[in-house]
Amino acid sequence: MRPILMKGHERPLTFLKYNRDGDLLFSCAKDHNPTVWFADNGERLGTYRGHNGAVWTCDVSRDSARLITGSADQTAKLWDVQSGLQLYTFNFDSPARSVDFSVGDKLAVITTDPFMELPSAIHVKRIANDPSQQIGESVLLIKGPQGRINRAIWGPLNTTIISAGEDAVIRIWDSETGKLLQESDKESGHKKTVTSLAKSADDSHFLTGSLDKSARLWDTRSLTLIKTYVTERPVNAVTMSPLLDHVVIGGGQDASAVTTTDHRAGKFEAKFFDKILQEEIGGVKGHFGPINALAFNPDGKSFSSGGEDGYVRLHHFDPDYFNIKI
């Protein structure tokens, strides 16, 4: 399995996202320019220029027409995927951290960081079909959790919003009223900051990665802990295969400690775990720094990783990957 090395960012990667068809890969980095690539051969198609701060996350609509990005420049922007034009800018009073389109792309959930006196918040925006009709008003604003909310995503059928972040608690909110419905308990939950959150293909369960060196699998409706995957380093990114029962975990030390280790020590690898048996089944090495972003192609036949080293590595699986037996 030879990786395709995609060099288009000058700063560390923050997020990767495939479109629903699996033919485009969107990457976000700290260098202000979200980029779109062909997911097949890693060719760069273009960049979306307009942010002037690190871009933390992005999401693409079901029909691949619209891209939404959240940035440290205190805005979230809507883009036309094909032309790269800015369609609309949502302005906030603090950096926008996480963005996620709802099923049907009529709504978007955007989280903002705590800043000066402002607490962190979850904003729900209505997304207009016609960009000229777009307005910036929030349909719903949820405040409450302490510390930064690193990720907020829609639950099944858009009835709930699932959020997680610095206080290590996973919360499920009612997306109509903003009421807190459930939160993970301290015993079975993460012990440190939750860095990443990924849903299964059918929305029935989701995976969280945390700096407490573990990833956990949760039931989306009941918020019961199903599985725990333990590694020896902080987890920055998680994703799961839509095809096989595989969970992929990426991480590494803090960026400041990176120079003290040899990249050949293989610390910076994407580790594959068996989802059911919770056992490690393999790893993919290659990055010269911690892995900050992971994404699985919706067809389950390839995955990509983005690192602190500014590279995106695209891996197409060999046929024998699909016959791994434990």
XYZ file of C-alpha atoms in Angstrom:
326
model
C 0.000 0.000 0.000
C 1.862 3.050 -1.208
C 0.621 6.362 0.107
C 0.037 9.301 -2.172
C 1.716 12.325 -0.607
C -0.269 15.497 -1.051
C 1.672 18.660 -0.320
C -0.504 21.732 -0.517
C -0.409 23.154 2.987
C 2.404 25.072 4.608
C 1.141 24.594 8.157
C -0.185 21.664 10.197
C -3.376 19.957 9.036
C -6.444 20.324 11.229
C -9.251 18.447 9.494
C -10.088 16.180 6.548
C -13.480 15.511 5.004
C -14.624 13.435 2.025
C -17.749 14.346 0.129
C -20.566 11.812 0.046
C -19.574 10.376 -3.340
C -16.023 9.856 -2.107
C -14.445 11.495 -5.158
C -13.351 14.735 -3.463
C -11.288 15.260 -0.325
C -11.362 18.589 1.514
C -8.483 19.504 3.806
C -8.224 22.277 6.395
C -4.989 23.545 7.901
C -3.570 26.372 9.953
C -2.502 28.159 6.755
C -5.863 29.883 6.053
C -6.595 28.061 2.782
C -8.946 25.056 2.770
C -8.059 22.872 -0.212
C -9.938 20.356 -2.358
C -8.247 17.303 -3.925
C -9.214 14.452 -6.203
C -9.629 11.563 -3.781
C -8.515 9.046 -6.388
C -5.034 10.248 -7.357
C -4.420 13.113 -4.918
C -4.416 15.831 -7.559
C -5.086 19.294 -6.166
C -8.174 20.911 -7.665
C -8.103 24.253 -5.921
C -8.151 26.292 -2.749
C -10.792 28.442 -1.058
C -9.207 31.804 -0.338
C -10.732 34.307 2.047
C -10.006 33.314 5.638
C -7.259 35.063 7.532
C -6.786 32.657 10.393
C -6.302 28.942 10.912
C -9.219 26.916 9.532
C -10.285 24.321 12.088
C -13.007 22.269 10.397
C -15.118 22.018 7.282
C -18.140 20.146 5.996
C -19.507 19.615 2.515
C -23.156 19.351 1.536
C -24.672 16.086 0.348
C -24.731 17.233 -3.289
C -21.134 18.568 -3.075
C -22.323 22.054 -4.026
C -21.569 23.901 -0.782
C -18.641 23.915 1.595
C -18.744 25.397 5.093
C -15.550 26.223 7.012
C -14.917 27.394 10.578
C -11.903 29.539 11.311
C -9.870 31.231 14.041
C -10.551 34.566 12.294
C -13.944 34.514 14.099
C -15.954 33.600 11.008
C -17.572 30.586 9.388
C -17.838 30.844 5.621
C -20.054 29.219 3.004
C -18.375 28.505 -0.345
C -19.398 27.351 -3.779
C -17.420 24.100 -4.108
C -17.060 24.252 -7.870
C -16.018 27.867 -8.379
C -14.334 28.536 -5.025
C -16.406 31.694 -4.539
C -17.375 32.895 -1.069
C -21.144 32.839 -0.762
C -21.652 34.057 2.804
C -19.752 34.845 5.997
C -21.115 34.200 9.491
C -19.392 36.570 11.915
C -18.839 35.711 15.570
C -17.185 37.347 18.557
C -14.789 34.452 19.061
C -13.050 31.831 16.899
C -15.345 29.325 15.124
C -14.145 25.823 15.915
C -16.476 23.135 14.570
C -18.957 23.143 11.666
C -21.385 20.415 10.599
C -24.231 20.348 8.064
C -27.470 18.658 9.110
C -29.039 15.813 7.159
C -30.651 17.629 4.223
C -28.235 20.579 4.492
C -30.942 22.987 5.675
C -29.148 23.702 8.970
C -25.583 23.950 10.179
C -24.242 23.696 13.705
C -21.239 25.917 14.463
C -19.336 26.051 17.745
C -17.376 29.047 18.985
C -14.499 29.081 21.460
C -14.408 30.795 24.835
C -12.772 34.203 24.305
C -12.119 37.006 26.808
C -15.321 36.991 28.889
C -17.389 34.948 26.415
C -18.182 31.294 27.198
C -18.078 28.661 24.475
C -21.313 28.339 22.519
C -23.131 26.152 20.005
C -24.951 28.046 17.238
C -27.510 26.556 14.866
C -27.850 28.481 11.596
C -30.437 28.027 8.868
C -28.810 27.501 5.475
C -30.736 29.056 2.572
C -30.954 27.311 -0.799
C -30.281 30.613 -2.498
C -27.102 32.284 -1.149
C -28.571 35.748 -1.735
C -31.302 34.936 0.818
C -28.840 33.787 3.468
C -29.042 35.485 6.869
C -26.680 35.366 9.824
C -29.237 34.986 12.635
C -29.007 31.853 14.787
C -32.056 29.605 15.071
C -30.705 28.346 18.395
C -27.861 29.311 20.723
C -26.648 26.939 23.439
C -24.238 28.107 26.130
C -23.140 26.160 29.130
C -20.228 23.759 28.955
C -16.984 24.970 30.460
C -13.928 25.116 28.240
C -13.683 24.795 24.505
C -16.117 22.626 22.559
C -13.890 20.838 20.074
C -16.626 19.154 18.071
C -20.400 19.337 17.731
C -22.295 17.160 15.258
C -25.916 16.349 14.425
C -27.498 13.229 15.892
C -29.858 10.938 13.950
C -32.558 12.780 11.963
C -31.272 16.137 13.249
C -33.243 15.775 16.476
C -30.156 16.122 18.648
C -26.720 17.740 18.710
C -23.781 15.814 20.176
C -20.945 17.907 21.594
C -17.600 17.169 23.249
C -14.537 19.146 24.210
C -12.146 20.291 26.898
C -14.187 19.250 29.916
C -14.110 15.616 28.653
C -17.899 15.257 28.950
C -19.951 14.181 25.934
C -23.332 15.897 25.866
C -26.470 15.345 23.814
C -28.699 18.390 23.329
C -32.218 18.743 21.950
C -31.726 20.588 18.660
C -35.131 22.345 18.851
C -35.101 23.636 22.421
C -31.413 23.527 23.320
C -32.182 21.469 26.421
C -29.447 19.156 27.733
C -30.754 15.603 27.325
C -27.824 13.431 28.378
C -24.216 13.609 29.395
C -21.587 10.901 29.693
C -20.865 9.881 33.258
C -17.496 10.551 34.848
C -16.748 6.876 35.485
C -17.099 5.455 31.981
C -16.255 8.687 30.160
C -12.995 10.257 29.052
C -10.621 11.665 31.650
C -9.082 14.433 29.522
C -9.977 16.722 26.603
C -11.972 15.081 23.821
C -10.238 16.057 20.577
C -12.311 14.358 17.910
C -15.660 12.792 17.212
C -16.725 10.591 14.289
C -20.121 9.088 13.464
C -20.731 5.642 12.026
C -22.152 5.455 8.500
C -25.653 4.705 9.853
C -25.509 7.200 12.773
C -26.211 4.435 15.290
C -22.948 4.901 17.167
C -20.056 7.323 17.304
C -16.399 7.334 18.252
C -14.529 9.868 20.388
C -10.776 10.337 20.735
C -9.160 11.984 23.720
C -5.855 13.160 25.180
C -6.328 10.490 27.875
C -4.791 8.072 25.308
C -8.009 6.277 24.472
C -10.837 6.241 21.970
C -14.350 5.244 22.992
C -17.359 4.002 21.058
C -20.786 5.217 22.200
C -24.395 4.429 21.375
C -25.859 7.570 19.790
C -29.307 7.363 21.363
C -28.609 6.123 24.872
C -25.026 7.448 25.237
C -23.943 4.064 26.607
C -20.272 3.236 26.364
C -19.891 0.258 24.009
C -16.129 -0.168 23.537
C -12.821 1.375 24.602
C -9.603 1.344 22.543
C -6.443 2.076 24.506
C -3.210 3.359 22.946
C 0.024 4.669 24.394
C -0.201 8.256 23.205
C -2.716 11.109 23.146
C -5.379 10.686 20.455
C -5.903 13.654 18.108
C -8.072 12.042 15.439
C -10.409 9.089 15.032
C -12.417 7.606 12.191
C -14.096 4.297 11.433
C -14.482 2.185 8.339
C -17.928 2.255 6.697
C -17.190 -1.189 5.260
C -15.393 -3.325 7.851
C -15.380 -3.344 11.642
C -12.243 -1.254 11.852
C -11.489 1.810 13.931
C -8.543 4.071 13.063
C -6.820 6.184 15.687
C -4.161 8.830 15.093
C -2.167 10.948 17.490
C 1.239 11.650 18.890
C 2.721 13.934 21.477
C 2.149 17.589 21.746
C 3.694 19.503 18.849
C 6.218 21.087 21.214
C 7.746 17.713 22.153
C 7.988 16.343 18.635
C 11.642 17.138 17.978
C 12.708 14.824 20.787
C 11.656 11.640 18.994
C 12.877 9.917 15.885
C 10.174 9.590 13.236
C 11.369 6.033 12.616
C 10.284 5.177 16.128
C 6.893 4.903 14.419
C 5.145 6.939 17.041
C 3.266 8.823 14.379
C 1.224 6.062 12.878
C -2.443 5.582 12.245
C -3.391 2.550 14.321
C -6.118 0.165 13.173
C -8.205 -1.577 15.818
C -10.826 -4.278 15.481
C -14.028 -2.489 16.430
C -15.558 -5.502 18.202
C -12.545 -7.199 19.781
C -10.829 -3.900 20.682
C -7.481 -5.344 19.562
C -4.886 -3.549 17.474
C -4.649 -5.138 14.023
C -2.064 -2.944 12.338
C -0.675 0.502 11.742
C 0.260 2.815 8.910
C 3.440 4.814 9.507
C 4.726 7.781 7.585
C 4.044 11.164 9.146
C 6.912 13.223 10.563
C 4.703 14.622 13.290
C 1.501 13.867 15.166
C -1.548 12.929 13.104
C -4.168 15.671 13.517
C -6.827 14.508 11.068
C -8.169 11.223 9.731
C -10.953 10.454 7.286
C -12.267 7.290 5.677
C -13.532 7.304 2.111
C -17.298 6.526 2.146
C -16.605 3.448 -0.007
C -14.290 2.056 2.699
C -11.505 1.343 0.197
C -9.147 4.176 1.091
C -8.381 6.564 3.914
C -6.359 9.714 4.378
C -4.412 11.226 7.252
C -3.221 14.770 7.848
C -0.284 15.582 10.071
C 1.495 18.291 11.962
C 4.055 18.051 9.126
C 1.683 19.725 6.639
C 1.251 16.631 4.473
C -1.914 14.779 3.594
C -1.254 11.105 2.980
C -3.814 9.218 0.912
C -3.816 5.433 1.273
C -5.638 3.066 -1.088
C -5.926 -0.352 0.543
C -4.417 -3.482 -0.996
C -6.796 -6.414 -1.635
C -5.397 -8.356 1.344
C -6.570 -5.612 3.730
C -10.148 -6.783 3.123
C -9.330 -10.329 4.273
C -7.566 -9.580 7.564
C -8.365 -12.384 9.995
C -7.756 -12.185 13.724
